[in-house]
CSV table of C-alpha atoms in Angstrom, one decimal:
chain,number,residue,atom,x,y,z
A,22,UNK,CA,0.0,0.0,0.0
A,23,UNK,CA,1.3,3.5,-0.9
A,24,UNK,CA,2.4,5.6,2.0
A,25,UNK,CA,1.6,8.8,0.1
A,26,UNK,CA,-1.6,10.7,1.3
A,27,UNK,CA,-3.7,12.1,-1.5
A,28,UNK,CA,-6.5,14.6,-1.6
A,29,UNK,CA,-4.0,16.8,0.1
A,30,UNK,CA,-2.1,20.1,-0.4
A,31,UNK,CA,1.7,19.9,-0.9
A,32,UNK,CA,4.4,22.5,-1.5
A,33,UNK,CA,5.6,22.1,-5.1
A,34,UNK,CA,8.0,25.0,-5.3
A,35,UNK,CA,8.9,28.5,-4.0
A,36,UNK,CA,7.2,31.2,-5.9
A,37,UNK,CA,10.5,32.5,-7.1
A,38,UNK,CA,11.1,29.2,-8.9
A,39,UNK,CA,8.1,29.5,-11.2
A,40,UNK,CA,8.3,31.9,-14.0
A,41,UNK,CA,8.1,32.2,-17.8
A,42,UNK,CA,10.3,29.1,-18.3
A,43,UNK,CA,8.7,25.7,-18.3
A,44,UNK,CA,9.6,24.0,-15.0
A,45,UNK,CA,8.9,20.4,-13.9
A,46,UNK,CA,8.8,18.7,-10.6
A,47,UNK,CA,7.5,15.3,-9.6
A,48,UNK,CA,5.0,15.5,-6.7
A,49,UNK,CA,3.5,12.3,-5.3
A,50,UNK,CA,4.7,10.3,-8.3
A,51,UNK,CA,3.1,12.7,-10.8
A,52,UNK,CA,5.3,14.7,-13.1
A,53,UNK,CA,3.9,18.3,-13.1
A,54,UNK,CA,4.7,21.2,-15.4
A,55,UNK,CA,4.7,24.7,-13.8
A,56,UNK,CA,4.9,28.1,-15.5
A,57,UNK,CA,3.4,31.6,-15.2
A,58,UNK,CA,0.9,33.2,-17.6
A,59,UNK,CA,1.7,36.6,-19.0
A,60,UNK,CA,-0.5,38.0,-16.3
A,61,UNK,CA,1.7,36.3,-13.6
A,62,UNK,CA,-0.6,33.5,-12.6
A,63,UNK,CA,1.1,30.2,-11.6
A,64,UNK,CA,-0.2,27.2,-13.7
A,65,UNK,CA,0.3,23.5,-13.1
A,66,UNK,CA,-0.5,20.7,-15.5
A,67,UNK,CA,0.7,17.3,-16.5
A,68,UNK,CA,4.3,17.3,-17.8
A,69,UNK,CA,3.5,14.7,-20.5
A,70,UNK,CA,2.1,15.4,-24.0
A,71,UNK,CA,-1.1,13.3,-24.6
A,72,UNK,CA,0.3,12.3,-28.1
A,73,UNK,CA,3.5,10.4,-27.4
A,74,UNK,CA,4.1,11.3,-23.7
A,75,UNK,CA,7.0,13.7,-24.5
A,76,UNK,CA,7.9,15.8,-21.4
A,77,UNK,CA,6.7,19.3,-22.1
A,78,UNK,CA,9.4,20.7,-19.8
A,79,UNK,CA,12.1,19.4,-22.1
A,80,UNK,CA,13.5,21.4,-25.0
A,81,UNK,CA,12.6,22.2,-27.7
A,82,UNK,CA,9.1,22.5,-26.0
A,83,UNK,CA,8.3,26.2,-25.4
A,84,UNK,CA,5.9,28.8,-24.3
A,85,UNK,CA,4.0,30.8,-27.0
A,86,UNK,CA,2.2,33.5,-25.1
A,87,UNK,CA,-0.1,31.6,-22.7
A,88,UNK,CA,0.2,28.3,-24.6
A,89,UNK,CA,2.6,25.4,-24.3
A,90,UNK,CA,4.0,24.0,-27.5
A,91,UNK,CA,5.3,20.4,-27.4
A,92,UNK,CA,8.7,20.3,-28.9
A,93,UNK,CA,8.2,16.8,-30.4
A,94,UNK,CA,5.1,17.0,-32.6
A,95,UNK,CA,3.7,20.5,-31.9
A,96,UNK,CA,0.6,19.7,-29.9
A,97,UNK,CA,-0.3,22.9,-28.2
A,98,UNK,CA,-2.1,23.4,-24.9
A,99,UNK,CA,-3.8,26.3,-23.3
A,100,UNK,CA,-3.3,27.3,-19.6
A,101,UNK,CA,-6.3,25.1,-18.6
A,102,UNK,CA,-4.6,22.0,-20.1
A,103,UNK,CA,-6.9,21.8,-23.0
A,104,UNK,CA,-5.3,21.1,-26.4
A,105,UNK,CA,-5.9,23.9,-28.9
A,106,UNK,CA,-3.9,22.7,-31.9
A,107,UNK,CA,-2.7,19.4,-33.4
A,108,UNK,CA,-0.6,19.0,-36.5
A,109,UNK,CA,-2.1,18.0,-39.8
A,110,UNK,CA,-5.8,18.3,-39.0
A,111,UNK,CA,-8.3,20.9,-38.0
A,112,UNK,CA,-10.2,18.8,-35.5
A,113,UNK,CA,-8.8,18.6,-32.0
A,114,UNK,CA,-9.6,15.2,-30.4
A,115,UNK,CA,-12.0,15.6,-27.5
A,116,UNK,CA,-9.6,13.6,-25.2
A,117,UNK,CA,-6.6,15.8,-26.0
A,118,UNK,CA,-6.4,17.4,-22.6
A,119,UNK,CA,-3.8,17.5,-20.0
A,120,UNK,CA,-4.6,17.0,-16.3
A,121,UNK,CA,-4.6,20.4,-14.7
A,122,UNK,CA,-3.9,21.0,-11.0
A,123,UNK,CA,-5.3,23.5,-8.4
A,124,UNK,CA,-2.6,25.9,-7.4
A,125,UNK,CA,-2.4,28.4,-4.5
A,126,UNK,CA,0.4,30.8,-3.8
A,127,UNK,CA,0.7,31.5,-0.1
A,128,UNK,CA,3.6,32.4,2.3
A,129,UNK,CA,6.2,32.3,-0.6
A,130,UNK,CA,5.2,28.7,-1.5
A,131,UNK,CA,3.4,27.4,-4.5
A,132,UNK,CA,1.0,24.8,-3.1
A,133,UNK,CA,-0.6,22.1,-5.4
A,134,UNK,CA,-3.6,19.9,-4.7
A,135,UNK,CA,-2.9,16.2,-5.4
A,136,UNK,CA,-6.2,14.5,-5.8
A,137,UNK,CA,-6.8,10.8,-5.4
A,138,UNK,CA,-7.8,9.5,-8.9
A,139,UNK,CA,-10.0,6.9,-7.4
A,140,UNK,CA,-11.8,9.2,-4.9
A,141,UNK,CA,-11.1,12.8,-6.1
A,142,UNK,CA,-12.0,15.8,-4.0
A,143,UNK,CA,-11.8,19.5,-4.7
A,144,UNK,CA,-9.0,21.2,-2.8
A,145,UNK,CA,-10.1,23.7,-0.1
A,146,UNK,CA,-7.5,26.5,0.1
A,147,UNK,CA,-8.5,27.2,3.7
A,148,UNK,CA,-7.0,23.9,4.7
A,149,UNK,CA,-3.5,25.0,3.7
A,150,UNK,CA,-1.5,25.5,6.9
A,151,UNK,CA,0.2,28.9,7.3
A,152,UNK,CA,3.8,30.0,7.6
A,153,UNK,CA,3.3,33.8,7.6
A,154,UNK,CA,6.9,34.6,8.5
A,155,UNK,CA,8.0,33.6,5.0
A,156,UNK,CA,6.9,36.8,3.5
A,157,UNK,CA,6.6,39.1,6.5
A,158,UNK,CA,8.5,42.4,6.5
A,159,UNK,CA,9.2,41.8,10.2
A,160,UNK,CA,11.4,38.8,9.4
A,161,UNK,CA,14.4,38.1,7.2
A,162,UNK,CA,14.3,34.7,5.5
A,163,UNK,CA,16.9,32.3,4.1
A,164,UNK,CA,15.6,29.2,2.3
A,165,UNK,CA,16.4,26.4,-0.1
A,166,UNK,CA,15.4,22.9,-1.2
A,167,UNK,CA,17.2,19.6,-1.2
A,168,UNK,CA,16.1,16.3,-2.7
A,169,UNK,CA,16.5,13.3,-0.5
A,170,UNK,CA,16.5,9.6,-1.6
A,171,UNK,CA,14.2,8.5,1.2
A,172,UNK,CA,10.6,8.0,2.0
A,173,UNK,CA,9.1,11.3,3.3
A,174,UNK,CA,8.2,9.6,6.5
A,175,UNK,CA,11.9,9.3,7.4
A,176,UNK,CA,12.3,13.0,7.2
A,177,UNK,CA,9.2,13.5,9.4
A,178,UNK,CA,10.7,11.1,11.9
A,179,UNK,CA,14.0,13.1,11.8
A,180,UNK,CA,12.3,16.5,12.4
A,181,UNK,CA,9.9,15.3,15.1
A,182,UNK,CA,12.8,14.1,17.3
A,183,UNK,CA,15.4,16.9,17.6
A,184,UNK,CA,17.5,14.9,20.1
A,185,UNK,CA,19.5,13.9,17.0
A,186,UNK,CA,20.9,17.5,16.9
A,187,UNK,CA,23.3,16.6,19.7
A,188,UNK,CA,24.9,13.9,17.7
A,189,UNK,CA,24.4,14.6,14.0
A,190,UNK,CA,24.7,18.4,14.2
A,191,UNK,CA,27.2,19.0,16.9
A,192,UNK,CA,29.3,22.1,16.2
A,193,UNK,CA,26.3,23.7,14.4
A,194,UNK,CA,23.0,23.5,16.2
A,195,UNK,CA,23.5,20.6,18.5
A,196,UNK,CA,24.5,20.7,22.2
A,197,UNK,CA,24.3,18.1,25.0
A,198,UNK,CA,21.2,19.7,26.5
A,199,UNK,CA,19.0,18.9,23.5
A,200,UNK,CA,19.3,15.2,24.0
A,201,UNK,CA,19.2,15.4,27.8
A,202,UNK,CA,16.0,17.5,28.1
A,203,UNK,CA,12.6,15.7,28.2
A,204,UNK,CA,9.9,16.6,25.8
A,205,UNK,CA,6.1,17.2,26.1
A,206,UNK,CA,3.9,15.9,23.3
A,207,UNK,CA,0.3,16.8,22.4
A,208,UNK,CA,-1.7,15.3,19.5
A,209,UNK,CA,-4.7,17.3,18.5
A,210,UNK,CA,-6.8,14.8,16.6
A,211,UNK,CA,-9.5,17.3,15.7
A,212,UNK,CA,-7.1,19.8,14.1
A,213,UNK,CA,-4.7,17.2,12.8
A,214,UNK,CA,-1.7,18.9,14.5
A,215,UNK,CA,1.1,17.4,16.6
A,216,UNK,CA,2.9,19.6,19.1
A,217,UNK,CA,6.3,18.7,20.7
A,218,UNK,CA,8.1,21.0,23.1
A,219,UNK,CA,11.5,21.0,24.6
A,220,UNK,CA,12.4,23.9,26.9
A,221,UNK,CA,16.0,24.1,28.1
A,222,UNK,CA,16.5,26.5,31.0
A,223,UNK,CA,20.3,26.5,31.0
A,224,UNK,CA,22.0,25.4,27.9
A,225,UNK,CA,25.2,25.9,25.9
A,226,UNK,CA,24.7,28.3,23.0
A,227,UNK,CA,25.5,26.5,19.7
A,228,UNK,CA,27.5,28.4,17.0
A,229,UNK,CA,24.3,28.7,14.9
A,230,UNK,CA,22.9,31.1,17.5
A,231,UNK,CA,26.0,32.5,19.1
A,232,UNK,CA,27.4,33.7,15.8
A,233,UNK,CA,24.0,35.1,14.6
A,234,UNK,CA,22.8,36.7,17.9
A,235,UNK,CA,26.0,37.7,19.5
A,236,UNK,CA,25.2,35.9,22.8
A,237,UNK,CA,28.4,34.8,24.4
A,238,UNK,CA,27.2,32.9,27.5
A,239,UNK,CA,24.6,30.2,28.3
A,240,UNK,CA,21.1,30.5,27.1
A,241,UNK,CA,17.5,29.4,27.7
A,242,UNK,CA,16.5,27.6,24.5
A,243,UNK,CA,12.9,26.7,23.6
A,244,UNK,CA,12.0,24.4,20.7
A,245,UNK,CA,8.3,24.2,20.1
A,246,UNK,CA,7.3,22.0,17.1
A,247,UNK,CA,4.0,22.3,15.3
A,248,UNK,CA,3.5,19.7,12.6
A,249,UNK,CA,0.5,19.6,10.3
A,250,UNK,CA,0.5,16.3,8.3
A,251,UNK,CA,1.4,15.6,5.7
A,252,UNK,CA,3.4,18.6,4.5
A,253,UNK,CA,4.1,21.5,6.9
A,254,UNK,CA,6.5,21.5,9.9
A,255,UNK,CA,7.2,24.5,12.0
A,256,UNK,CA,9.8,24.9,14.7
A,257,UNK,CA,9.3,28.0,16.9
A,258,UNK,CA,12.7,28.6,18.4
A,259,UNK,CA,13.3,31.0,21.2
A,260,UNK,CA,16.8,32.0,22.3
A,261,UNK,CA,17.6,34.3,25.3
A,262,UNK,CA,20.5,34.8,27.7
A,263,UNK,CA,20.0,32.9,31.0
A,264,UNK,CA,18.2,35.1,33.4
A,265,UNK,CA,16.5,37.2,30.8
A,266,UNK,CA,12.8,37.9,31.4
A,267,UNK,CA,10.2,35.5,30.1
A,268,UNK,CA,7.5,36.5,27.5
A,269,UNK,CA,4.9,38.8,28.8
A,270,UNK,CA,1.3,37.9,29.4
A,271,UNK,CA,0.4,39.8,26.2
A,272,UNK,CA,2.8,37.6,24.2
A,273,UNK,CA,5.5,40.3,23.9
A,274,UNK,CA,9.1,38.9,24.2
A,275,UNK,CA,11.6,41.8,23.6
A,276,UNK,CA,14.4,40.1,25.5
A,277,UNK,CA,14.7,37.0,23.3
A,278,UNK,CA,15.7,36.2,19.7
A,279,UNK,CA,13.2,34.2,17.7
A,280,UNK,CA,13.7,32.0,14.7
A,281,UNK,CA,10.8,30.3,12.8
A,282,UNK,CA,12.2,27.2,11.2
A,283,UNK,CA,10.0,26.0,8.3
A,284,UNK,CA,10.1,22.7,6.5
A,285,UNK,CA,7.7,21.7,3.7
A,286,UNK,CA,8.0,17.9,3.4
A,287,UNK,CA,6.8,16.8,0.0
A,288,UNK,CA,6.9,13.2,-1.3
A,289,UNK,CA,8.2,13.1,-4.8
A,290,UNK,CA,8.0,9.3,-5.1
A,291,UNK,CA,7.7,6.5,-2.5
A,292,UNK,CA,11.4,6.7,-1.9
A,293,UNK,CA,12.3,10.3,-2.7
A,294,UNK,CA,11.4,13.5,-0.9
A,295,UNK,CA,11.6,17.2,-1.6
A,296,UNK,CA,12.9,19.0,1.5
A,297,UNK,CA,12.0,22.7,1.4
A,298,UNK,CA,13.7,24.5,4.3
A,299,UNK,CA,13.7,28.0,5.6
A,300,UNK,CA,14.8,30.1,8.5
A,301,UNK,CA,12.9,33.3,9.3
A,302,UNK,CA,14.4,35.5,12.0
A,303,UNK,CA,13.2,38.6,13.8
A,304,UNK,CA,16.7,39.9,14.7
A,305,UNK,CA,19.6,41.4,12.7
A,306,UNK,CA,17.0,41.9,9.9
A,307,UNK,CA,19.2,44.1,7.7
A,308,UNK,CA,22.5,42.4,8.5
A,309,UNK,CA,23.7,40.7,5.3
A,310,UNK,CA,26.6,38.9,7.1
A,311,UNK,CA,24.1,37.2,9.5
A,312,UNK,CA,21.9,36.3,6.5
A,313,UNK,CA,24.8,34.7,4.7
A,314,UNK,CA,26.0,32.9,7.8
A,315,UNK,CA,22.5,31.4,8.5
A,316,UNK,CA,22.0,30.4,4.9
A,317,UNK,CA,25.3,28.6,4.8
A,318,UNK,CA,25.0,27.0,8.2
A,319,UNK,CA,21.5,25.8,7.8
A,320,UNK,CA,22.2,24.3,4.5
A,321,UNK,CA,25.1,22.4,6.1
A,322,UNK,CA,22.7,21.1,8.7
A,323,UNK,CA,20.2,20.1,6.1
A,324,UNK,CA,22.8,18.3,4.1
A,325,UNK,CA,23.9,16.4,7.2
A,326,UNK,CA,20.3,15.2,7.4
A,327,UNK,CA,20.2,14.4,3.7
A,328,UNK,CA,23.3,12.2,3.9
A,329,UNK,CA,22.0,10.4,7.1
A,330,UNK,CA,18.6,9.8,5.6
A,331,UNK,CA,20.0,8.5,2.3
A,332,UNK,CA,22.0,6.0,4.3
A,333,UNK,CA,19.1,5.0,6.5
A,334,UNK,CA,16.8,4.4,3.5
A,335,UNK,CA,19.4,2.2,1.9
A,336,UNK,CA,19.8,0.3,5.1
A,337,UNK,CA,16.1,-0.2,5.5
A,338,UNK,CA,15.9,-1.6,2.0
A,339,UNK,CA,18.1,-4.5,3.0
A,340,UNK,CA,16.1,-5.4,6.2
A,341,UNK,CA,14.1,-8.6,6.2
A,342,UNK,CA,10.4,-8.4,6.6
A,343,UNK,CA,9.2,-8.1,10.2
A,344,UNK,CA,12.2,-6.3,11.5
A,345,UNK,CA,11.7,-4.6,14.9
A,346,UNK,CA,12.4,-1.0,15.9
A,347,UNK,CA,12.8,0.1,19.5
A,348,UNK,CA,11.0,3.3,20.4
A,349,UNK,CA,11.4,5.4,23.6
A,350,UNK,CA,9.9,8.5,25.2
A,351,UNK,CA,11.4,11.0,22.7
A,352,UNK,CA,9.7,9.2,19.9
A,353,UNK,CA,6.2,10.1,21.0
A,354,UNK,CA,5.8,12.9,18.5
A,355,UNK,CA,7.2,10.9,15.6
A,356,UNK,CA,5.0,7.9,16.4
A,357,UNK,CA,2.0,10.2,16.5
A,358,UNK,CA,3.0,11.6,13.1
A,359,UNK,CA,3.4,8.1,11.7
A,360,UNK,CA,-0.1,7.2,12.8
A,361,UNK,CA,-1.7,10.3,11.4
A,362,UNK,CA,0.2,9.9,8.1
A,363,UNK,CA,-1.0,6.3,7.8
A,364,UNK,CA,-4.5,7.4,8.5
A,365,UNK,CA,-4.4,10.1,5.8
A,366,UNK,CA,-2.8,7.7,3.3
A,367,UNK,CA,-5.3,4.9,4.0
A,368,UNK,CA,-8.5,7.0,4.0
A,369,UNK,CA,-9.0,7.1,0.2
A,370,UNK,CA,-7.8,3.6,-0.3
A,371,UNK,CA,-10.4,2.4,2.2
A,372,UNK,CA,-13.1,4.2,0.3
A,373,UNK,CA,-11.9,2.7,-3.0
A,374,UNK,CA,-11.8,-0.8,-1.5
A,375,UNK,CA,-15.3,-0.4,-0.1
A,376,UNK,CA,-16.6,0.7,-3.5
A,377,UNK,CA,-15.1,-2.3,-5.1
C-alpha cells in the first residue's frame, strides 16, 4: 500500500522558482509542469504530452504566449490544459487534454492539490497550513530545497525528534542539553496537528545562534514543534541569555531572539522526498553577514540530514520483513505523526476498497 496521502495540499516550489520558463517537478509520483501566464498566474498541468508522452518541460518545447507547444510534434495546450492545436488536421480530439492542478500561492510557497484519482475531492485553500513569517516584512528569511533519496516519513521522523541534533549536528546547532531534556507531546486529533516541546532552562549556546545573535554565555532555549501532516512542519525557536525575562502575558518577548524554522516535506516518489527548508528571524534583519551565515550553516545542517537519511533508506531496503524497531519517550511525536500519516494515506484507499 502506498504511504503517500492524497486529496492533500503539498508544496511544489517556491514562488521564485516558477516563471516564464517551463519548469517540472515530480510530486506524489506525478510529473507536473509549472509556469506563469503573461499575467503572472502560476499554472500546473501534467508534464506529458497526450500524443507520445514527451515531457513538455524538455527542449525544444516552449511557451508561446499563454500556450505550451510540445517540442516533439507540436501539440499545443492552453493554460487550462486543453489542447488547442494538433498538427495536420483541423479537428482537435476531445480527449486531447492534460490533467490540470489546483494551485495556491501562499507564504512564498506554491501549493498544489494532489487529488486521489479513485476518490477525487476538490481542494479547499482554507485547509492549507500557514507560515506567515515567510513573506513578512518583520522577518528576514533564508531558504532552499534539497532532494533526499528516502521516503518522506523518514524526514518527518527526523524532524519530530530533535535529540539527534546533539549527535548529528554537533558544532552547528547541537548541544548536549537537546538530547538530555525531556519533551512534552500533544496530539490534536480534531485539528490534525502534533505539538512537541523541549524547553532548556540553561544550555550551551551553539554556534548557529552565538554567531548570529552575539550571545556569548549560556542560554535558555525553547524548541516548540508544530507539525500539520502531511506537509508543513514549523519549529518555533526562542533563544535568550540565561536570566532574561520570560515572555509577557500579552505575548511580547523583547528580551529574546526568535527563529521560525519552516520545513515543507513533499513526497516526490515512494522513496524520494523534496525537503523545502527556511529560517525566518526577527533579529539582525538588515545584516547581510548574518543572512549569509545562517543560509550557509542551515544548508550544512540540512545536508547532514540528507546524507544520514539516504544511508538510512538504503539500510532499511536491506532489512528482512518483520524487523523490529525500538522506540522510547522521545519518539512520541514521531510515532503520532506516523499514525496520522498512515490514517491520511489509508483514507481514500479504504473508500476505494469499499466501493469495489
